[in-house]
Amino acid sequence: MADHWYARDGKPSYEIESKGGGLRAVTLRDARTLGLVPSVTTVLQVIDKPALTSWKVDQGIMAALTLPKLEGEADREYLARIKADSGQQAKDAADEGTRIHDAIEQHYKGGAVPDKYRLHVAAVEAELARIFPGVTDWVAEQSFGSSLGYGGKVDLHSPSTGITVDHKGKDGDFTDGKKLAYDQHWQLAPYQAGLGFSPGPAANIFVSRTHPGAIASHVWTADDMTHGLQVFMAALGLWKAIKKFDPSF
């Protein structure tokens, strides 16, 4: 996952003009020079994610099972082909998740939603009304820069209540009963704090990439969010120590 950076006023700063023309990704060196702060997700990369690692391993194994070795192909070439194939599957899933994410954003900003994603958006709207009845002042994609030295962009939040929501794309129809929410409050809590709210209710909404209209959610309590913020602040301290960079202001 590429590192993301924000200016102190909350403006995203993901790319910078390169010397040869065009744009390139912002680096840690750039961030030091420009006084940028890391995103919440960038900070959380210092914490191991066993489930994500296991998923990546599974993708590699599946690619190996479905890609026979070519006659005369060297082991190193075969391995490179397996990695490319498994990476493409992950990229395809991420790209579809991004398109769904963009459609939800457009809806809450009053824009047009592509026909393909109307069921996804309608399901999110209905789920929000179910878990947070009466809340209607949803704001999409609000970015921020925290004086504690981190930044981010929040999928949805309610200014009147401080409720913060993150939506993620997942495969399946969610009927298998599999637990979906584990440590996502580690991400939601610093979002909520970064927007200036005290720990309070928040939610993850899981939108199916493969079954339009299928949806699941998990609501976090104020106590959950207090714990999530504690975990994040510990991670932020570790990130600053590892990078030898404290962008607090």
PDB file of C-alpha atoms in Angstrom:
ATOM      1  CA  MET A   1       0.000   0.000   0.000  1.00  0.00           C
ATOM      2  CA  ALA A   2       1.392   3.391  -0.994  1.00  0.00           C
ATOM      3  CA  ASP A   3       1.883   5.992   1.718  1.00  0.00           C
ATOM      4  CA  HIS A   4      -0.573   8.880   1.706  1.00  0.00           C
ATOM      5  CA  TRP A   5       0.165  12.350   3.030  1.00  0.00           C
ATOM      6  CA  TYR A   6      -1.788  15.472   3.971  1.00  0.00           C
ATOM      7  CA  ALA A   7      -0.943  19.113   4.405  1.00  0.00           C
ATOM      8  CA  ARG A   8      -1.526  20.586   7.840  1.00  0.00           C
ATOM      9  CA  ASP A   9      -4.732  22.226   6.620  1.00  0.00           C
ATOM     10  CA  GLY A  10      -6.049  18.802   5.612  1.00  0.00           C
ATOM     11  CA  LYS A  11      -5.474  19.098   1.874  1.00  0.00           C
ATOM     12  CA  PRO A  12      -4.470  15.737   0.349  1.00  0.00           C
ATOM     13  CA  SER A  13      -0.899  15.677  -0.935  1.00  0.00           C
ATOM     14  CA  TYR A  14      -0.494  12.300  -2.586  1.00  0.00           C
ATOM     15  CA  GLU A  15       1.606  13.364  -5.581  1.00  0.00           C
ATOM     16  CA  ILE A  16       4.233  15.950  -6.396  1.00  0.00           C
ATOM     17  CA  GLU A  17       5.715  17.203  -9.629  1.00  0.00           C
ATOM     18  CA  SER A  18       8.839  15.287 -10.603  1.00  0.00           C
ATOM     19  CA  LYS A  19      12.023  16.846 -11.945  1.00  0.00           C
ATOM     20  CA  GLY A  20      11.505  15.191 -15.305  1.00  0.00           C
ATOM     21  CA  GLY A  21       7.942  16.413 -15.612  1.00  0.00           C
ATOM     22  CA  GLY A  22       4.732  14.702 -14.656  1.00  0.00           C
ATOM     23  CA  LEU A  23       3.751  13.549 -11.196  1.00  0.00           C
ATOM     24  CA  ARG A  24       5.214  11.045  -8.766  1.00  0.00           C
ATOM     25  CA  ALA A  25       4.186   9.742  -5.360  1.00  0.00           C
ATOM     26  CA  VAL A  26       5.163  11.836  -2.338  1.00  0.00           C
ATOM     27  CA  THR A  27       7.939  10.248  -0.286  1.00  0.00           C
ATOM     28  CA  LEU A  28       8.962  10.533   3.341  1.00  0.00           C
ATOM     29  CA  ARG A  29      11.762  12.863   2.266  1.00  0.00           C
ATOM     30  CA  ASP A  30       9.212  15.130   0.557  1.00  0.00           C
ATOM     31  CA  ALA A  31       7.025  15.057   3.666  1.00  0.00           C
ATOM     32  CA  ARG A  32       9.929  16.208   5.838  1.00  0.00           C
ATOM     33  CA  THR A  33      10.612  19.112   3.483  1.00  0.00           C
ATOM     34  CA  LEU A  34       6.992  20.131   2.972  1.00  0.00           C
ATOM     35  CA  GLY A  35       5.797  19.605   6.538  1.00  0.00           C
ATOM     36  CA  LEU A  36       3.231  16.957   5.606  1.00  0.00           C
ATOM     37  CA  VAL A  37       1.563  14.514   7.968  1.00  0.00           C
ATOM     38  CA  PRO A  38       0.990  10.787   7.291  1.00  0.00           C
ATOM     39  CA  SER A  39      -2.470   9.369   6.753  1.00  0.00           C
ATOM     40  CA  VAL A  40      -4.135   7.201   9.368  1.00  0.00           C
ATOM     41  CA  THR A  41      -3.761   4.146   7.125  1.00  0.00           C
ATOM     42  CA  THR A  42      -0.084   4.906   6.546  1.00  0.00           C
ATOM     43  CA  VAL A  43       0.520   5.043  10.298  1.00  0.00           C
ATOM     44  CA  LEU A  44      -1.364   1.791  10.886  1.00  0.00           C
ATOM     45  CA  GLN A  45       0.976  -0.058   8.529  1.00  0.00           C
ATOM     46  CA  VAL A  46       3.371  -0.421  11.488  1.00  0.00           C
ATOM     47  CA  ILE A  47       0.894  -2.940  12.977  1.00  0.00           C
ATOM     48  CA  ASP A  48       0.974  -6.461  11.579  1.00  0.00           C
ATOM     49  CA  LYS A  49      -2.219  -7.572   9.820  1.00  0.00           C
ATOM     50  CA  PRO A  50      -2.249 -11.399   9.960  1.00  0.00           C
ATOM     51  CA  ALA A  51      -5.608 -11.698   8.187  1.00  0.00           C
ATOM     52  CA  LEU A  52      -4.412  -9.537   5.291  1.00  0.00           C
ATOM     53  CA  THR A  53      -1.157 -11.465   5.052  1.00  0.00           C
ATOM     54  CA  SER A  54      -3.078 -14.742   5.003  1.00  0.00           C
ATOM     55  CA  TRP A  55      -5.336 -13.410   2.225  1.00  0.00           C
ATOM     56  CA  LYS A  56      -2.313 -12.432   0.132  1.00  0.00           C
ATOM     57  CA  VAL A  57      -0.788 -15.884   0.634  1.00  0.00           C
ATOM     58  CA  ASP A  58      -4.071 -17.483  -0.415  1.00  0.00           C
ATOM     59  CA  GLN A  59      -4.124 -15.387  -3.594  1.00  0.00           C
ATOM     60  CA  GLY A  60      -0.603 -16.548  -4.444  1.00  0.00           C
ATOM     61  CA  ILE A  61      -1.506 -20.196  -3.829  1.00  0.00           C
ATOM     62  CA  MET A  62      -4.649 -19.925  -5.952  1.00  0.00           C
ATOM     63  CA  ALA A  63      -2.662 -18.336  -8.769  1.00  0.00           C
ATOM     64  CA  ALA A  64      -0.125 -21.171  -8.598  1.00  0.00           C
ATOM     65  CA  LEU A  65      -2.890 -23.778  -8.719  1.00  0.00           C
ATOM     66  CA  THR A  66      -4.464 -22.232 -11.806  1.00  0.00           C
ATOM     67  CA  LEU A  67      -1.273 -21.344 -13.699  1.00  0.00           C
ATOM     68  CA  PRO A  68       0.569 -24.434 -14.934  1.00  0.00           C
ATOM     69  CA  LYS A  69       4.302 -24.103 -15.372  1.00  0.00           C
ATOM     70  CA  LEU A  70       5.283 -23.680 -19.002  1.00  0.00           C
ATOM     71  CA  GLU A  71       7.654 -26.096 -20.660  1.00  0.00           C
ATOM     72  CA  GLY A  72      11.214 -24.884 -20.207  1.00  0.00           C
ATOM     73  CA  GLU A  73      10.146 -22.058 -17.906  1.00  0.00           C
ATOM     74  CA  ALA A  74      12.679 -21.232 -15.200  1.00  0.00           C
ATOM     75  CA  ASP A  75      11.511 -21.304 -11.587  1.00  0.00           C
ATOM     76  CA  ARG A  76      12.199 -17.597 -11.179  1.00  0.00           C
ATOM     77  CA  GLU A  77      10.138 -16.752 -14.270  1.00  0.00           C
ATOM     78  CA  TYR A  78       7.306 -18.978 -13.089  1.00  0.00           C
ATOM     79  CA  LEU A  79       7.326 -17.324  -9.673  1.00  0.00           C
ATOM     80  CA  ALA A  80       7.210 -13.879 -11.279  1.00  0.00           C
ATOM     81  CA  ARG A  81       4.199 -14.942 -13.372  1.00  0.00           C
ATOM     82  CA  ILE A  82       2.386 -16.269 -10.299  1.00  0.00           C
ATOM     83  CA  LYS A  83       3.028 -13.031  -8.427  1.00  0.00           C
ATOM     84  CA  ALA A  84       1.785 -10.964 -11.348  1.00  0.00           C
ATOM     85  CA  ASP A  85      -1.396 -13.021 -11.644  1.00  0.00           C
ATOM     86  CA  SER A  86      -2.209 -12.913  -7.927  1.00  0.00           C
ATOM     87  CA  GLY A  87      -1.468  -9.194  -7.880  1.00  0.00           C
ATOM     88  CA  GLN A  88      -3.831  -8.622 -10.794  1.00  0.00           C
ATOM     89  CA  GLN A  89      -6.666 -10.353  -8.955  1.00  0.00           C
ATOM     90  CA  ALA A  90      -6.112  -8.115  -5.954  1.00  0.00           C
ATOM     91  CA  LYS A  91      -5.939  -5.057  -8.208  1.00  0.00           C
ATOM     92  CA  ASP A  92      -9.193  -5.981  -9.966  1.00  0.00           C
ATOM     93  CA  ALA A  93     -10.956  -6.318  -6.609  1.00  0.00           C
ATOM     94  CA  ALA A  94      -9.509  -3.021  -5.379  1.00  0.00           C
ATOM     95  CA  ASP A  95     -10.499  -1.226  -8.585  1.00  0.00           C
ATOM     96  CA  GLU A  96     -14.103  -2.397  -8.298  1.00  0.00           C
ATOM     97  CA  GLY A  97     -14.126  -1.355  -4.655  1.00  0.00           C
ATOM     98  CA  THR A  98     -12.905   2.093  -5.690  1.00  0.00           C
ATOM     99  CA  ARG A  99     -15.690   2.450  -8.259  1.00  0.00           C
ATOM    100  CA  ILE A 100     -18.298   1.541  -5.643  1.00  0.00           C
ATOM    101  CA  HIS A 101     -16.675   3.953  -3.194  1.00  0.00           C
ATOM    102  CA  ASP A 102     -16.792   6.737  -5.782  1.00  0.00           C
ATOM    103  CA  ALA A 103     -20.474   6.075  -6.506  1.00  0.00           C
ATOM    104  CA  ILE A 104     -21.345   6.358  -2.796  1.00  0.00           C
ATOM    105  CA  GLU A 105     -19.341   9.579  -2.589  1.00  0.00           C
ATOM    106  CA  GLN A 106     -21.152  11.040  -5.590  1.00  0.00           C
ATOM    107  CA  HIS A 107     -24.524  10.211  -4.080  1.00  0.00           C
ATOM    108  CA  TYR A 108     -23.787  12.023  -0.829  1.00  0.00           C
ATOM    109  CA  LYS A 109     -22.357  14.979  -2.711  1.00  0.00           C
ATOM    110  CA  GLY A 110     -25.475  15.259  -4.839  1.00  0.00           C
ATOM    111  CA  GLY A 111     -23.869  13.910  -7.997  1.00  0.00           C
ATOM    112  CA  ALA A 112     -24.973  11.313 -10.531  1.00  0.00           C
ATOM    113  CA  VAL A 113     -24.596   7.630  -9.692  1.00  0.00           C
ATOM    114  CA  PRO A 114     -23.824   5.146 -12.508  1.00  0.00           C
ATOM    115  CA  ASP A 115     -26.675   2.708 -13.082  1.00  0.00           C
ATOM    116  CA  LYS A 116     -24.384  -0.227 -12.288  1.00  0.00           C
ATOM    117  CA  TYR A 117     -23.942   0.975  -8.716  1.00  0.00           C
ATOM    118  CA  ARG A 118     -27.427   2.218  -7.835  1.00  0.00           C
ATOM    119  CA  LEU A 119     -28.181  -0.914  -5.797  1.00  0.00           C
ATOM    120  CA  HIS A 120     -24.920  -0.547  -3.870  1.00  0.00           C
ATOM    121  CA  VAL A 121     -25.671   3.081  -3.018  1.00  0.00           C
ATOM    122  CA  ALA A 122     -29.300   2.404  -2.108  1.00  0.00           C
ATOM    123  CA  ALA A 123     -28.193  -0.363   0.240  1.00  0.00           C
ATOM    124  CA  VAL A 124     -25.756   1.972   2.024  1.00  0.00           C
ATOM    125  CA  GLU A 125     -28.421   4.640   2.383  1.00  0.00           C
ATOM    126  CA  ALA A 126     -30.909   2.141   3.810  1.00  0.00           C
ATOM    127  CA  GLU A 127     -28.360   0.659   6.208  1.00  0.00           C
ATOM    128  CA  LEU A 128     -27.378   4.070   7.547  1.00  0.00           C
ATOM    129  CA  ALA A 129     -31.049   4.889   8.147  1.00  0.00           C
ATOM    130  CA  ARG A 130     -31.449   1.596  10.009  1.00  0.00           C
ATOM    131  CA  ILE A 131     -28.431   1.839  12.315  1.00  0.00           C
ATOM    132  CA  PHE A 132     -28.535   5.602  12.831  1.00  0.00           C
ATOM    133  CA  PRO A 133     -32.224   6.577  12.535  1.00  0.00           C
ATOM    134  CA  GLY A 134     -32.878  10.278  12.216  1.00  0.00           C
ATOM    135  CA  VAL A 135     -29.340  11.170  11.147  1.00  0.00           C
ATOM    136  CA  THR A 136     -29.460  12.818   7.729  1.00  0.00           C
ATOM    137  CA  ASP A 137     -26.619  15.365   7.623  1.00  0.00           C
ATOM    138  CA  TRP A 138     -24.023  13.026   6.128  1.00  0.00           C
ATOM    139  CA  VAL A 139     -20.899  14.693   4.696  1.00  0.00           C
ATOM    140  CA  ALA A 140     -18.704  12.722   2.296  1.00  0.00           C
ATOM    141  CA  GLU A 141     -14.913  12.705   2.016  1.00  0.00           C
ATOM    142  CA  GLN A 142     -13.993  15.339   4.601  1.00  0.00           C
ATOM    143  CA  SER A 143     -10.206  15.568   4.944  1.00  0.00           C
ATOM    144  CA  PHE A 144      -8.256  16.930   7.901  1.00  0.00           C
ATOM    145  CA  GLY A 145      -4.800  17.454   9.351  1.00  0.00           C
ATOM    146  CA  SER A 146      -4.359  16.861  13.071  1.00  0.00           C
ATOM    147  CA  SER A 147      -1.861  18.805  15.175  1.00  0.00           C
ATOM    148  CA  LEU A 148      -0.892  15.446  16.672  1.00  0.00           C
ATOM    149  CA  GLY A 149       0.867  14.690  13.410  1.00  0.00           C
ATOM    150  CA  TYR A 150      -1.502  12.696  11.212  1.00  0.00           C
ATOM    151  CA  GLY A 151      -4.228  13.288   8.660  1.00  0.00           C
ATOM    152  CA  GLY A 152      -6.919  11.529   6.719  1.00  0.00           C
ATOM    153  CA  LYS A 153     -10.048  11.609   4.620  1.00  0.00           C
ATOM    154  CA  VAL A 154     -13.295  10.306   6.131  1.00  0.00           C
ATOM    155  CA  ASP A 155     -15.813   8.434   3.985  1.00  0.00           C
ATOM    156  CA  LEU A 156     -18.877   9.804   5.795  1.00  0.00           C
ATOM    157  CA  HIS A 157     -19.551  11.725   8.981  1.00  0.00           C
ATOM    158  CA  SER A 158     -22.432  13.562  10.614  1.00  0.00           C
ATOM    159  CA  PRO A 159     -21.426  17.043  11.869  1.00  0.00           C
ATOM    160  CA  SER A 160     -24.411  17.207  14.235  1.00  0.00           C
ATOM    161  CA  THR A 161     -23.639  13.933  16.016  1.00  0.00           C
ATOM    162  CA  GLY A 162     -19.955  13.218  15.385  1.00  0.00           C
ATOM    163  CA  ILE A 163     -20.845   9.780  14.021  1.00  0.00           C
ATOM    164  CA  THR A 164     -18.126   8.583  11.666  1.00  0.00           C
ATOM    165  CA  VAL A 165     -18.547   5.911   8.995  1.00  0.00           C
ATOM    166  CA  ASP A 166     -16.126   3.982   6.814  1.00  0.00           C
ATOM    167  CA  HIS A 167     -17.367   1.782   3.976  1.00  0.00           C
ATOM    168  CA  LYS A 168     -15.383  -1.060   2.467  1.00  0.00           C
ATOM    169  CA  GLY A 169     -15.894  -3.368  -0.506  1.00  0.00           C
ATOM    170  CA  LYS A 170     -16.032  -7.105   0.154  1.00  0.00           C
ATOM    171  CA  ASP A 171     -16.825 -10.195  -1.898  1.00  0.00           C
ATOM    172  CA  GLY A 172     -19.787 -12.428  -1.078  1.00  0.00           C
ATOM    173  CA  ASP A 173     -23.353 -11.911   0.117  1.00  0.00           C
ATOM    174  CA  PHE A 174     -22.565 -11.914   3.866  1.00  0.00           C
ATOM    175  CA  THR A 175     -24.908 -14.831   4.598  1.00  0.00           C
ATOM    176  CA  ASP A 176     -22.155 -17.116   5.910  1.00  0.00           C
ATOM    177  CA  GLY A 177     -22.067 -15.413   9.294  1.00  0.00           C
ATOM    178  CA  LYS A 178     -18.356 -14.703   8.998  1.00  0.00           C
ATOM    179  CA  LYS A 179     -17.123 -11.919  11.261  1.00  0.00           C
ATOM    180  CA  LEU A 180     -16.211  -8.840   9.237  1.00  0.00           C
ATOM    181  CA  ALA A 181     -15.252  -6.230  11.847  1.00  0.00           C
ATOM    182  CA  TYR A 182     -12.028  -6.785  13.763  1.00  0.00           C
ATOM    183  CA  ASP A 183      -9.764  -3.789  14.200  1.00  0.00           C
ATOM    184  CA  GLN A 184     -11.385  -1.185  11.950  1.00  0.00           C
ATOM    185  CA  HIS A 185     -12.084   1.035  14.964  1.00  0.00           C
ATOM    186  CA  TRP A 186      -8.328   1.640  15.077  1.00  0.00           C
ATOM    187  CA  GLN A 187      -8.880   3.572  11.845  1.00  0.00           C
ATOM    188  CA  LEU A 188     -12.264   5.110  12.646  1.00  0.00           C
ATOM    189  CA  ALA A 189     -11.258   6.499  16.053  1.00  0.00           C
ATOM    190  CA  PRO A 190      -8.452   8.772  14.795  1.00  0.00           C
ATOM    191  CA  TYR A 191     -10.758   9.902  11.986  1.00  0.00           C
ATOM    192  CA  GLN A 192     -13.355  10.920  14.527  1.00  0.00           C
ATOM    193  CA  ALA A 193     -10.766  12.649  16.713  1.00  0.00           C
ATOM    194  CA  GLY A 194      -9.173  14.320  13.686  1.00  0.00           C
ATOM    195  CA  LEU A 195     -12.514  15.903  12.816  1.00  0.00           C
ATOM    196  CA  GLY A 196     -12.668  17.330  16.336  1.00  0.00           C
ATOM    197  CA  PHE A 197     -15.176  14.958  17.928  1.00  0.00           C
ATOM    198  CA  SER A 198     -14.956  13.075  21.221  1.00  0.00           C
ATOM    199  CA  PRO A 199     -15.174   9.271  21.089  1.00  0.00           C
ATOM    200  CA  GLY A 200     -18.712   8.288  20.155  1.00  0.00           C
ATOM    201  CA  PRO A 201     -20.675   5.893  17.952  1.00  0.00           C
ATOM    202  CA  ALA A 202     -19.165   4.967  14.590  1.00  0.00           C
ATOM    203  CA  ALA A 203     -19.719   2.261  12.008  1.00  0.00           C
ATOM    204  CA  ASN A 204     -18.146   0.150   9.328  1.00  0.00           C
ATOM    205  CA  ILE A 205     -20.370  -0.678   6.373  1.00  0.00           C
ATOM    206  CA  PHE A 206     -19.363  -3.580   4.154  1.00  0.00           C
ATOM    207  CA  VAL A 207     -20.659  -3.366   0.583  1.00  0.00           C
ATOM    208  CA  SER A 208     -20.567  -6.451  -1.608  1.00  0.00           C
ATOM    209  CA  ARG A 209     -18.530  -6.183  -4.798  1.00  0.00           C
ATOM    210  CA  THR A 210     -20.021  -9.395  -6.160  1.00  0.00           C
ATOM    211  CA  HIS A 211     -23.675  -9.206  -5.059  1.00  0.00           C
ATOM    212  CA  PRO A 212     -25.135  -5.742  -5.760  1.00  0.00           C
ATOM    213  CA  GLY A 213     -27.349  -4.630  -2.884  1.00  0.00           C
ATOM    214  CA  ALA A 214     -25.883  -7.053  -0.340  1.00  0.00           C
ATOM    215  CA  ILE A 215     -24.594  -5.215   2.711  1.00  0.00           C
ATOM    216  CA  ALA A 216     -23.489  -5.712   6.307  1.00  0.00           C
ATOM    217  CA  SER A 217     -22.476  -3.337   9.073  1.00  0.00           C
ATOM    218  CA  HIS A 218     -20.895  -3.108  12.503  1.00  0.00           C
ATOM    219  CA  VAL A 219     -21.540  -0.303  14.972  1.00  0.00           C
ATOM    220  CA  TRP A 220     -18.777   0.662  17.387  1.00  0.00           C
ATOM    221  CA  THR A 221     -19.562   2.117  20.813  1.00  0.00           C
ATOM    222  CA  ALA A 222     -17.910   5.111  22.473  1.00  0.00           C
ATOM    223  CA  ASP A 223     -15.864   2.686  24.605  1.00  0.00           C
ATOM    224  CA  ASP A 224     -14.726   0.860  21.465  1.00  0.00           C
ATOM    225  CA  MET A 225     -13.642   4.137  19.946  1.00  0.00           C
ATOM    226  CA  THR A 226     -11.757   5.177  23.071  1.00  0.00           C
ATOM    227  CA  HIS A 227      -9.841   1.905  22.865  1.00  0.00           C
ATOM    228  CA  GLY A 228      -9.295   2.344  19.128  1.00  0.00           C
ATOM    229  CA  LEU A 229      -7.796   5.781  19.687  1.00  0.00           C
ATOM    230  CA  GLN A 230      -5.454   4.377  22.344  1.00  0.00           C
ATOM    231  CA  VAL A 231      -4.204   1.759  19.882  1.00  0.00           C
ATOM    232  CA  PHE A 232      -3.768   4.325  17.135  1.00  0.00           C
ATOM    233  CA  MET A 233      -1.854   6.753  19.346  1.00  0.00           C
ATOM    234  CA  ALA A 234       0.529   3.950  20.315  1.00  0.00           C
ATOM    235  CA  ALA A 235       0.987   3.158  16.612  1.00  0.00           C
ATOM    236  CA  LEU A 236       1.563   6.833  15.831  1.00  0.00           C
ATOM    237  CA  GLY A 237       4.295   7.006  18.471  1.00  0.00           C
ATOM    238  CA  LEU A 238       5.928   3.897  17.016  1.00  0.00           C
ATOM    239  CA  TRP A 239       5.649   5.282  13.473  1.00  0.00           C
ATOM    240  CA  LYS A 240       7.343   8.539  14.519  1.00  0.00           C
ATOM    241  CA  ALA A 241      10.143   6.622  16.245  1.00  0.00           C
ATOM    242  CA  ILE A 242      10.731   4.282  13.295  1.00  0.00           C
ATOM    243  CA  LYS A 243      10.691   7.093  10.725  1.00  0.00           C
ATOM    244  CA  LYS A 244      12.602   9.496  13.006  1.00  0.00           C
ATOM    245  CA  PHE A 245      10.051  12.103  12.011  1.00  0.00           C
ATOM    246  CA  ASP A 246       7.560  13.893  14.239  1.00  0.00           C
ATOM    247  CA  PRO A 247       5.237  16.053  12.128  1.00  0.00           C
ATOM    248  CA  SER A 248       3.211  17.316  15.098  1.00  0.00           C
ATOM    249  CA  PHE A 249       2.381  20.995  14.957  1.00  0.00           C
TER     250      PHE A 249
END
